[in-house]
Tab-separated table of C-alpha atoms and ligand atoms in Angstrom:
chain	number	residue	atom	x	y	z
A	1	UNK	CA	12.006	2.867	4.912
A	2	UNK	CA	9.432	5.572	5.764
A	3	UNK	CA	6.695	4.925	3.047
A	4	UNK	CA	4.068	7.838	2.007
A	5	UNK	CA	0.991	6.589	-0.063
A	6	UNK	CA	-1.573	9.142	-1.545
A	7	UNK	CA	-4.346	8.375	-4.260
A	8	UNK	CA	-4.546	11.298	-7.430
A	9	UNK	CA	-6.582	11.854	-10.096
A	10	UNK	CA	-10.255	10.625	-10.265
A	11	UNK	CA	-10.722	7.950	-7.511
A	12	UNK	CA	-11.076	4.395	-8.914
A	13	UNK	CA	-12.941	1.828	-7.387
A	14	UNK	CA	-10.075	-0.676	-5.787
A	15	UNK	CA	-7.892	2.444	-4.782
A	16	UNK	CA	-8.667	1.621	-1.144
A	17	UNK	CA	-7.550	-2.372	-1.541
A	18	UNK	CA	-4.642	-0.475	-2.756
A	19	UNK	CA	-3.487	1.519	0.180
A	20	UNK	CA	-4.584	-1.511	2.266
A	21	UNK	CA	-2.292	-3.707	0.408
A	22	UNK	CA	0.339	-1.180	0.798
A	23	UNK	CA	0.334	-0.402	4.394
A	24	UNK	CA	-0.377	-4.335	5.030
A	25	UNK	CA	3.027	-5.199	3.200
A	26	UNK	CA	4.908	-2.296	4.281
A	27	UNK	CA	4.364	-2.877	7.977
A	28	UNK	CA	4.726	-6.829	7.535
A	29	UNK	CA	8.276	-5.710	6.754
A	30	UNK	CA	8.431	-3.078	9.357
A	31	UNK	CA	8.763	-0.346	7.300
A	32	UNK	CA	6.556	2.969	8.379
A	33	UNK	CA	3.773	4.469	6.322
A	34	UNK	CA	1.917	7.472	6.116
A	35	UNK	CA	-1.041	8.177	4.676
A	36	UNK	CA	-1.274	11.440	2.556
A	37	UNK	CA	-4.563	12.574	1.731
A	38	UNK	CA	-5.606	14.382	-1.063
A	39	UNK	CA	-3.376	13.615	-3.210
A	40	UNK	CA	-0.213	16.142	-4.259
A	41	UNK	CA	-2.539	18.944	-2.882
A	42	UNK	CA	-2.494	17.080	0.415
A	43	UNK	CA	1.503	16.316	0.517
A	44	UNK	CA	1.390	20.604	-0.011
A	45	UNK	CA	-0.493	20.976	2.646
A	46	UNK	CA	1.029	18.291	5.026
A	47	UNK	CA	-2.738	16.706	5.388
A	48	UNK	CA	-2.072	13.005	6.453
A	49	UNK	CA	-4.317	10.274	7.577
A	50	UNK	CA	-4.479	10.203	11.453
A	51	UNK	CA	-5.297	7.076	13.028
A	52	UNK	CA	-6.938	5.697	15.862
A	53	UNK	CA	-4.515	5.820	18.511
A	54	UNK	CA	-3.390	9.623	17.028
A	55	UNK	CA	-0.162	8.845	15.162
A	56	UNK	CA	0.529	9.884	11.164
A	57	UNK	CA	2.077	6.415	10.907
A	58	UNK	CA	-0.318	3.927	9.672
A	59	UNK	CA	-1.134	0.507	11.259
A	60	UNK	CA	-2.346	-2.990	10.392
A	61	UNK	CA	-5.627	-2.213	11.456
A	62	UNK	CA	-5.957	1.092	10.581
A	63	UNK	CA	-6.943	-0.365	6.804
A	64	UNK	CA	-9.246	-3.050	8.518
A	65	UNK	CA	-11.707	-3.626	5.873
A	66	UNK	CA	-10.661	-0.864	3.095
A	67	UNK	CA	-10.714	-3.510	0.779
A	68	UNK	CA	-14.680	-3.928	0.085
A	69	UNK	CA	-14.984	-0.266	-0.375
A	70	UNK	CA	-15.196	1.815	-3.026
A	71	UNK	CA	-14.385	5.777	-3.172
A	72	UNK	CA	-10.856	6.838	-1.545
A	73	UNK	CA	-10.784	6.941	1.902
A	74	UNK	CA	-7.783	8.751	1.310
A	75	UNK	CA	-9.441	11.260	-0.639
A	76	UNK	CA	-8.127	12.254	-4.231
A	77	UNK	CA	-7.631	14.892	-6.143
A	78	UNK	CA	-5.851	16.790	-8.848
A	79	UNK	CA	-3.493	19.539	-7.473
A	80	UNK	CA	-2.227	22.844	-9.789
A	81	UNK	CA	-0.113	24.333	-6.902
A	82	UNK	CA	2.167	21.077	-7.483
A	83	UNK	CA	2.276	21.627	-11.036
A	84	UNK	CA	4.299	25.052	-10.510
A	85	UNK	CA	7.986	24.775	-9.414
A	86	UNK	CA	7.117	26.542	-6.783
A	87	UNK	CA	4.734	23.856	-5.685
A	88	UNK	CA	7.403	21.361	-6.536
A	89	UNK	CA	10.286	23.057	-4.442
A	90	UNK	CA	7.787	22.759	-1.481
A	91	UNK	CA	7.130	19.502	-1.875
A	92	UNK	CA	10.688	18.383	-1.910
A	93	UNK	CA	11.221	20.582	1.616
A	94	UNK	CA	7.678	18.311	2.908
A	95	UNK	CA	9.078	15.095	2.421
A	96	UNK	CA	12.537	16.245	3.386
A	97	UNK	CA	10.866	17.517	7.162
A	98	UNK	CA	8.800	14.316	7.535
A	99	UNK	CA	11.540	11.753	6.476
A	100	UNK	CA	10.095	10.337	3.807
A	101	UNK	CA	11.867	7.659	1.744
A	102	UNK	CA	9.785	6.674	-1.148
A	103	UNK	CA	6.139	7.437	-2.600
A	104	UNK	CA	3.504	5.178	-4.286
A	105	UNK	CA	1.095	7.483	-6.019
A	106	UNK	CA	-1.838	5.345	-6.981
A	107	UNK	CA	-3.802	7.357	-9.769
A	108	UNK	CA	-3.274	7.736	-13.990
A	109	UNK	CA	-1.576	9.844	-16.387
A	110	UNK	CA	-1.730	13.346	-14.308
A	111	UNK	CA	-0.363	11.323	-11.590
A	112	UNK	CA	2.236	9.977	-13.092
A	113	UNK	CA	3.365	13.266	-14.924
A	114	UNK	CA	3.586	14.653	-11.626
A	115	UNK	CA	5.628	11.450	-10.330
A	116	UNK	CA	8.474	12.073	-13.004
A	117	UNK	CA	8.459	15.705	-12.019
A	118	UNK	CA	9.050	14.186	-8.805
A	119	UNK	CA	12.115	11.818	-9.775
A	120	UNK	CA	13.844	14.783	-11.281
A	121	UNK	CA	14.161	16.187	-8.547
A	122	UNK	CA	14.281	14.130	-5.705
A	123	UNK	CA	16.443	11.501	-4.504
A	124	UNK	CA	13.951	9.652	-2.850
A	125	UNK	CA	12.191	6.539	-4.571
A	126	UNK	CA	8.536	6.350	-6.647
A	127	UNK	CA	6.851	3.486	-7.873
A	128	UNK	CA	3.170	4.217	-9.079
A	129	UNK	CA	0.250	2.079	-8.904
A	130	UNK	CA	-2.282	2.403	-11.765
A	131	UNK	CA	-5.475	3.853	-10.421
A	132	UNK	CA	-7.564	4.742	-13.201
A	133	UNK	CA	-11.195	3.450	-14.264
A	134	UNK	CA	-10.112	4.961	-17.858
A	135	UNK	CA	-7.557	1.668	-18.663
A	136	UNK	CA	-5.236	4.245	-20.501
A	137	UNK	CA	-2.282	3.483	-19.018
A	138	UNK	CA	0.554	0.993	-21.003
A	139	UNK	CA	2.126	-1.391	-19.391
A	140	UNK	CA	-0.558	-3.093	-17.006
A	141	UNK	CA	-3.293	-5.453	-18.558
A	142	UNK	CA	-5.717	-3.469	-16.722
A	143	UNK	CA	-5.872	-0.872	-14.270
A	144	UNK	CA	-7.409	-0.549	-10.986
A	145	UNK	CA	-10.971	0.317	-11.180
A	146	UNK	CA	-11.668	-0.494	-14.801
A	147	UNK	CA	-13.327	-4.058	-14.265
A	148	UNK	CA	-15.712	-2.275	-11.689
A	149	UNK	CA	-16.792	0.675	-13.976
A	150	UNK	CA	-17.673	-1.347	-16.818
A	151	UNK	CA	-19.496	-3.612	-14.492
A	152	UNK	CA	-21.294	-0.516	-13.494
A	153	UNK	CA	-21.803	0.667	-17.017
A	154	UNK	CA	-23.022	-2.696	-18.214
A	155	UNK	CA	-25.893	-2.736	-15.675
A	156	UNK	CA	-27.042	0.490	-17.069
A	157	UNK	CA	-26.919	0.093	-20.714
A	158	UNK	CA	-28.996	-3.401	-19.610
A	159	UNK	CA	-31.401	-1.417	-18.172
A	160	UNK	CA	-31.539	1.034	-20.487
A	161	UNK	CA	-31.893	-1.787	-22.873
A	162	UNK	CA	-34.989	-2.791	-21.530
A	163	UNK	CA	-36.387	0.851	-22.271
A	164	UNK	CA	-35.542	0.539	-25.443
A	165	UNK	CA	-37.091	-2.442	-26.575
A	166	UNK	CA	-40.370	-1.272	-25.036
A	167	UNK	CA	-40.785	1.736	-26.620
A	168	UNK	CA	-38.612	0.953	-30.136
A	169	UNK	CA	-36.360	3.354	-30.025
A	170	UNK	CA	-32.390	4.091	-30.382
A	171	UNK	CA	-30.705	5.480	-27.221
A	172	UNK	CA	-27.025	6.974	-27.293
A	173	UNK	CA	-25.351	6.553	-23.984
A	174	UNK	CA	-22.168	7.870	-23.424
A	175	UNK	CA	-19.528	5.930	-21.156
A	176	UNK	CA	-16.299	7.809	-19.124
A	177	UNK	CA	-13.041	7.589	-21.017
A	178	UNK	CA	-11.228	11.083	-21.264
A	179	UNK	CA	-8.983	9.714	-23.963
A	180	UNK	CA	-9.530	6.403	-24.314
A	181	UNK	CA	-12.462	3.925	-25.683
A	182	UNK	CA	-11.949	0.960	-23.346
A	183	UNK	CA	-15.005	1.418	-21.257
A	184	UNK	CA	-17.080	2.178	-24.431
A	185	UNK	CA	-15.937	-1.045	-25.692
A	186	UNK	CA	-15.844	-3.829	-23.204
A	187	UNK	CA	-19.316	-2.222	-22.297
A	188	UNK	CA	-20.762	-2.261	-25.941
A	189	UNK	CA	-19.338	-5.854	-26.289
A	190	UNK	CA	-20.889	-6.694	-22.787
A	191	UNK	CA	-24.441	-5.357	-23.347
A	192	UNK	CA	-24.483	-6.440	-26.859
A	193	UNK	CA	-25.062	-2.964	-28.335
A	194	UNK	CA	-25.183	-2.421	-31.899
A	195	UNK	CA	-22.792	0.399	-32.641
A	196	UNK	CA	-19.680	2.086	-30.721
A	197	UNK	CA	-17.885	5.232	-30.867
A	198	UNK	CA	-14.494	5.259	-29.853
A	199	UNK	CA	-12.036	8.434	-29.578
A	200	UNK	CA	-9.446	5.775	-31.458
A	201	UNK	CA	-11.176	5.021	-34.561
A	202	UNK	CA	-12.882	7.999	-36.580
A	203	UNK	CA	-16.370	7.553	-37.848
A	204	UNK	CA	-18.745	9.065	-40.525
A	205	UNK	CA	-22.571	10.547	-39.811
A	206	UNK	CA	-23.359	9.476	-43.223
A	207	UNK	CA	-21.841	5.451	-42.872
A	208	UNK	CA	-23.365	5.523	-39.350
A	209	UNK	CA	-27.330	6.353	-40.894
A	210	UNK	CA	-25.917	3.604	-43.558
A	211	UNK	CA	-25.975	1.232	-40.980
A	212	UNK	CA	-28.585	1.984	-39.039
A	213	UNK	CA	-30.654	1.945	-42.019
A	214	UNK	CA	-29.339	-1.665	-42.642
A	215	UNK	CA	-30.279	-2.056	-39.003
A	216	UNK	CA	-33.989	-1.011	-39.373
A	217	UNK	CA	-34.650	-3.410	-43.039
A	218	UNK	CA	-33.983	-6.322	-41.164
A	219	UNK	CA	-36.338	-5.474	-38.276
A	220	UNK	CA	-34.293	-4.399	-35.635
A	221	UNK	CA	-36.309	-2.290	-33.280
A	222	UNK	CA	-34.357	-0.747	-30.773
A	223	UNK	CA	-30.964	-0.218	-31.383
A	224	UNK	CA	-28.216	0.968	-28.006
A	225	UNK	CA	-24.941	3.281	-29.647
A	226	UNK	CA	-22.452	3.691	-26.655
A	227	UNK	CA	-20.428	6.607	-27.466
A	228	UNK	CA	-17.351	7.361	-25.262
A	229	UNK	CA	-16.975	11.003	-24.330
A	230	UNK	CA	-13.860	11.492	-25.797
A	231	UNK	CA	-15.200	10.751	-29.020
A	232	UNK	CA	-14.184	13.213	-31.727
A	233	UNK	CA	-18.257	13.276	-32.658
A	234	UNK	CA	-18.543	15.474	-29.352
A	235	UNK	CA	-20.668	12.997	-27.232
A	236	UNK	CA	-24.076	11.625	-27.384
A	237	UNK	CA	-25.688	14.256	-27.321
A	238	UNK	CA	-23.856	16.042	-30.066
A	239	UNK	CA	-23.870	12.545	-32.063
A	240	UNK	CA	-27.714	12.925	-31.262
A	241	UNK	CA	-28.302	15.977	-33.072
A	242	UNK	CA	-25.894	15.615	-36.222
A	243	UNK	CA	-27.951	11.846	-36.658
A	244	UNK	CA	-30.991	13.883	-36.318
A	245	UNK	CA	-30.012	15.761	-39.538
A	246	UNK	CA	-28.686	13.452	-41.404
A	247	UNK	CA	-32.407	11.463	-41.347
A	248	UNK	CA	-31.618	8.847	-38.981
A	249	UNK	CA	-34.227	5.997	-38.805
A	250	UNK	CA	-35.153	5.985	-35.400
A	251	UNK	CA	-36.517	8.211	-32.863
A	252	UNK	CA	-33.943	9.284	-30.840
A	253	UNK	CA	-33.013	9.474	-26.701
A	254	UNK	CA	-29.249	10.730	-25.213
A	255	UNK	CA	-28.273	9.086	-21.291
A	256	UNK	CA	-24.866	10.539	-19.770
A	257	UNK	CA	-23.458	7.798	-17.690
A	258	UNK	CA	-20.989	10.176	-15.625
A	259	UNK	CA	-19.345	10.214	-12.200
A	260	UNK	CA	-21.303	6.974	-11.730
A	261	UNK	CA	-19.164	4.810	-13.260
A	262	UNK	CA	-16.414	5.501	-10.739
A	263	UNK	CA	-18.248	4.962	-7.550
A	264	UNK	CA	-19.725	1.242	-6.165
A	265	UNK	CA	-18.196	-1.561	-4.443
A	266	UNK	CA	-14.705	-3.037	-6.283
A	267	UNK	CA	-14.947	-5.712	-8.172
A	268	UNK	CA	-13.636	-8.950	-7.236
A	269	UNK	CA	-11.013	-8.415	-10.080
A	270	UNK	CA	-10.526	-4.748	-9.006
A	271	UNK	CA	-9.611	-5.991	-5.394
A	272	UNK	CA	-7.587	-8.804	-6.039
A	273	UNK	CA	-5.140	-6.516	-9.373
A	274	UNK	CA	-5.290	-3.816	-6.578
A	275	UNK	CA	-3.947	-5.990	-3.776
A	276	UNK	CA	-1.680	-7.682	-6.019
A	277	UNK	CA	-0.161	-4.244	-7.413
A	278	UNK	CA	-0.004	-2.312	-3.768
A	279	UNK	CA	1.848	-5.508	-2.431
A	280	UNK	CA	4.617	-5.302	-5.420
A	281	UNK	CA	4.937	-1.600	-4.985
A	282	UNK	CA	6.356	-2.303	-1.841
A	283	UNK	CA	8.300	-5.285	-3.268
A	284	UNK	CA	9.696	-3.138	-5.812
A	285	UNK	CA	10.669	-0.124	-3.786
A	286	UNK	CA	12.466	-2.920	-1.650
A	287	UNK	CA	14.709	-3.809	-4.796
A	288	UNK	CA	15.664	-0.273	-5.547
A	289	UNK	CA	13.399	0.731	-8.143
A	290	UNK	CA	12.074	4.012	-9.146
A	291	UNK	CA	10.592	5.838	-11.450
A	292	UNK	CA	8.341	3.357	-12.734
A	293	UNK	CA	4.693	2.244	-12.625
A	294	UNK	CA	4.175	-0.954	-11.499
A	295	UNK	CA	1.636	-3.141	-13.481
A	296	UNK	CA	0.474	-6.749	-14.365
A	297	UNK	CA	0.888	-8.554	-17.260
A	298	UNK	CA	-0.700	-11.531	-17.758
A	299	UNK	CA	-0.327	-12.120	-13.872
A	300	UNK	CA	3.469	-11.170	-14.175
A	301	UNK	CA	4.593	-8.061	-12.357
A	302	UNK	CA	6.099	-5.811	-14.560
A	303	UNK	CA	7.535	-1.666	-14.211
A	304	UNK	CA	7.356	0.766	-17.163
A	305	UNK	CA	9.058	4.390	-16.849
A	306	UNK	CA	6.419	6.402	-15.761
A	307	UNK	CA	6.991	8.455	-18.739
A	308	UNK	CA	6.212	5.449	-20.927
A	309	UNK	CA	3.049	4.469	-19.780
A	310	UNK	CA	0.685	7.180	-21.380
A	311	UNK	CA	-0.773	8.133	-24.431
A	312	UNK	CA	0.076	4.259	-26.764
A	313	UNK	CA	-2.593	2.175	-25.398
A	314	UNK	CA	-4.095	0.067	-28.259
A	315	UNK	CA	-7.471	-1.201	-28.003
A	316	UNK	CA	-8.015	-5.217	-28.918
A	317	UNK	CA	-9.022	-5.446	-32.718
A	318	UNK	CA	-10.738	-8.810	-31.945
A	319	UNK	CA	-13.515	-6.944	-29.349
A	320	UNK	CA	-13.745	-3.619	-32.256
A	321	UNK	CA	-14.571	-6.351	-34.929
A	322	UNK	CA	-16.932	-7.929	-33.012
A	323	UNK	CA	-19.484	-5.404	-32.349
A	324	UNK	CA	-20.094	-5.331	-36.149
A	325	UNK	CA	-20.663	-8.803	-36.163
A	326	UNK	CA	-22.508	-9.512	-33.278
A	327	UNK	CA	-25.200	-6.261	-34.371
A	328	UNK	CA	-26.443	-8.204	-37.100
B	401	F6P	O1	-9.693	9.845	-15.424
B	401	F6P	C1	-10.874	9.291	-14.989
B	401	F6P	C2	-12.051	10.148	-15.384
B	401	F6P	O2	-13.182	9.623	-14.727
B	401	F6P	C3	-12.291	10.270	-16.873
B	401	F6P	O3	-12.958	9.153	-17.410
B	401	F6P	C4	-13.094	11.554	-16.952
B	401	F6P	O4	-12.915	12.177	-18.200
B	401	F6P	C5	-12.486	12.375	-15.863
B	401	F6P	O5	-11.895	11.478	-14.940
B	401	F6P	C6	-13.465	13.283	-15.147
B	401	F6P	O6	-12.781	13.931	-14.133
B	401	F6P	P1	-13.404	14.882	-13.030
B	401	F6P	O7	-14.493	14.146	-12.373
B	401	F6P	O8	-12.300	15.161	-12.097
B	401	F6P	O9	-13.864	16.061	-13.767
């Protein structure tokens, strides 16, 4: 089989132990990779990864090391050309010239939309590996790069923490998450912040100074809201200003997070889900599949239709109950 491997979307921390799982099982079984960069853009624009000894197809050694790395050596990106059928038509004549066999796209939902474009179309095969520090994606526990950003986010709320106490006051600090609250949560349960706002559960200005009312009778003195962006309330600092109004009882500081949270040395977790995943890619595109994402499930491999795995993730009730509990 003649493999191609590209990461999409915003890069992940792990998406590197990814391609070097890939191109370490692949060649183990003699099949031949190449490595697409850029993404869909890149497969447009027939930009592949050149190695060493000047040949598109990838080698053992060629990933030597891509595992400790964060980034995408790849490169990534999110492509509107492809989107068209024009775009799409092109494609299809791309991996018809180079000979290509099957596709692992390692990104999130964009990527995936793309991927079922893809298997309409084409009678080659596509298994996806979830790439995505956003954990939106159904049918993986986890996907690549979330451990790592909330690791990342954790440090930061500690440290803003520390701030906080000092000077008494509340910060808001809002967390990546496009659609989705899981960062906001496992970092809020993490850093032991008092309140959370979450794009999945809708909240009011007026319960909110409630609590933080509450909050300030029995002494608390600092007080740490992680908001995700993709909270209906705007983001911090919008949260910020409506609190403002409605006489909130502490002074007041905003701290955007951002594009840090998807940069920084994987994980352990990240490496070892990412290895795992780009090795049963492979597996899976051995067996026939297609059309399918490959995730984990409590350390079980498992494929969901690609266009099955967006849009229904549910966050744990257990975690969203205890951030009331524990801010007492
Ligand atoms: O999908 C991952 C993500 O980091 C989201 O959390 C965020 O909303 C988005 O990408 C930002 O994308 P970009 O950096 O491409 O604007």
């Amino acid at each position: 089989m003649r493999i191609g491997v590209f990461c999409s979307g915003g890069d992940a921390p792990g998406m590197n132990a990814c391609v070097r799982a890939v191109v370490r099982t692949a060649r183990a079984s003699r099949h031949d990779v190449i490595g697409i960069r850029r993404g869909y853009q890149g497969l447009l624009e027939e930009d592949f990864h050149i190695g060493t000894d000047g040949s598109p197809l990838m080698t053992q050694r060629d990933v030597s090391g891509w595992g400790r790395h964060g980034g995408a050596f790849l490169r990534s990106s999110r492509s509107e050309e492809f989107r068209s059928a024009a775009g799409q038509q092109k494609t299809l004549d791309i991996l018809e010239k180079h000979n290509i066999d099957a596709l692992i796209p390692i990104g999130g939902d964009g990527t995936f939309r793309g991927a079922t474009d893809l298997v309409r179309q084409w009678d080659g095969m596509v298994i996806g590996c979830p790439g995505t520090i956003d954990n939106d994606l159904v049918g993986t526990d986890c996907t690549i790069g979330f451990s790592t950003a909330v690791q990342t986010a954790v440090e930061a709320v500690d440290k803003i923490r520390d701030t906080a106490e000092s000077h008494e006051r509340m910060f808001l600090i809002e967390v990546m998450g496009r659609h989705s609250g899981y960062i906001a949560l496992f970092t809020a349960v993490a850093a032991g912040a008092e309140v959370v706002c979450l794009p999945e559960s809708v909240g009011s200005i007026a319960v909110l100074v409630d609590q933080l009312n509450v909050m300030k009778n029995r002494q608390k003195d600092s007080i740490l809201l992680v908001v995700s962006e993709g909270d209906e309330g705007g983001g911090a600092e919008k949260i910020q200003q409506q609190l403002e109004s409605a006489g909130c009882p502490f002074p007041m500081q905003s701290v955007i997070l951002g594009h840090l949270q998807r940069g920084g040395t994987p994980s352990p977790e990240d490496r070892i889900l990412a290895s795992q995943l780009g090795y049963w890619a492979v597996v899976s595109l051995e067996e026939g599949h297609t059309g399918a994402m490959v995730g984990s499930i409590a350390g079980q491999r498992v494929l969901t239709p690609f266009a099955q795995t967006s849009g229904g993730k549910t966050l744990p009730p257990s975690l969203m109950e205890l951030i009331g509990v524990m801010a007492h």
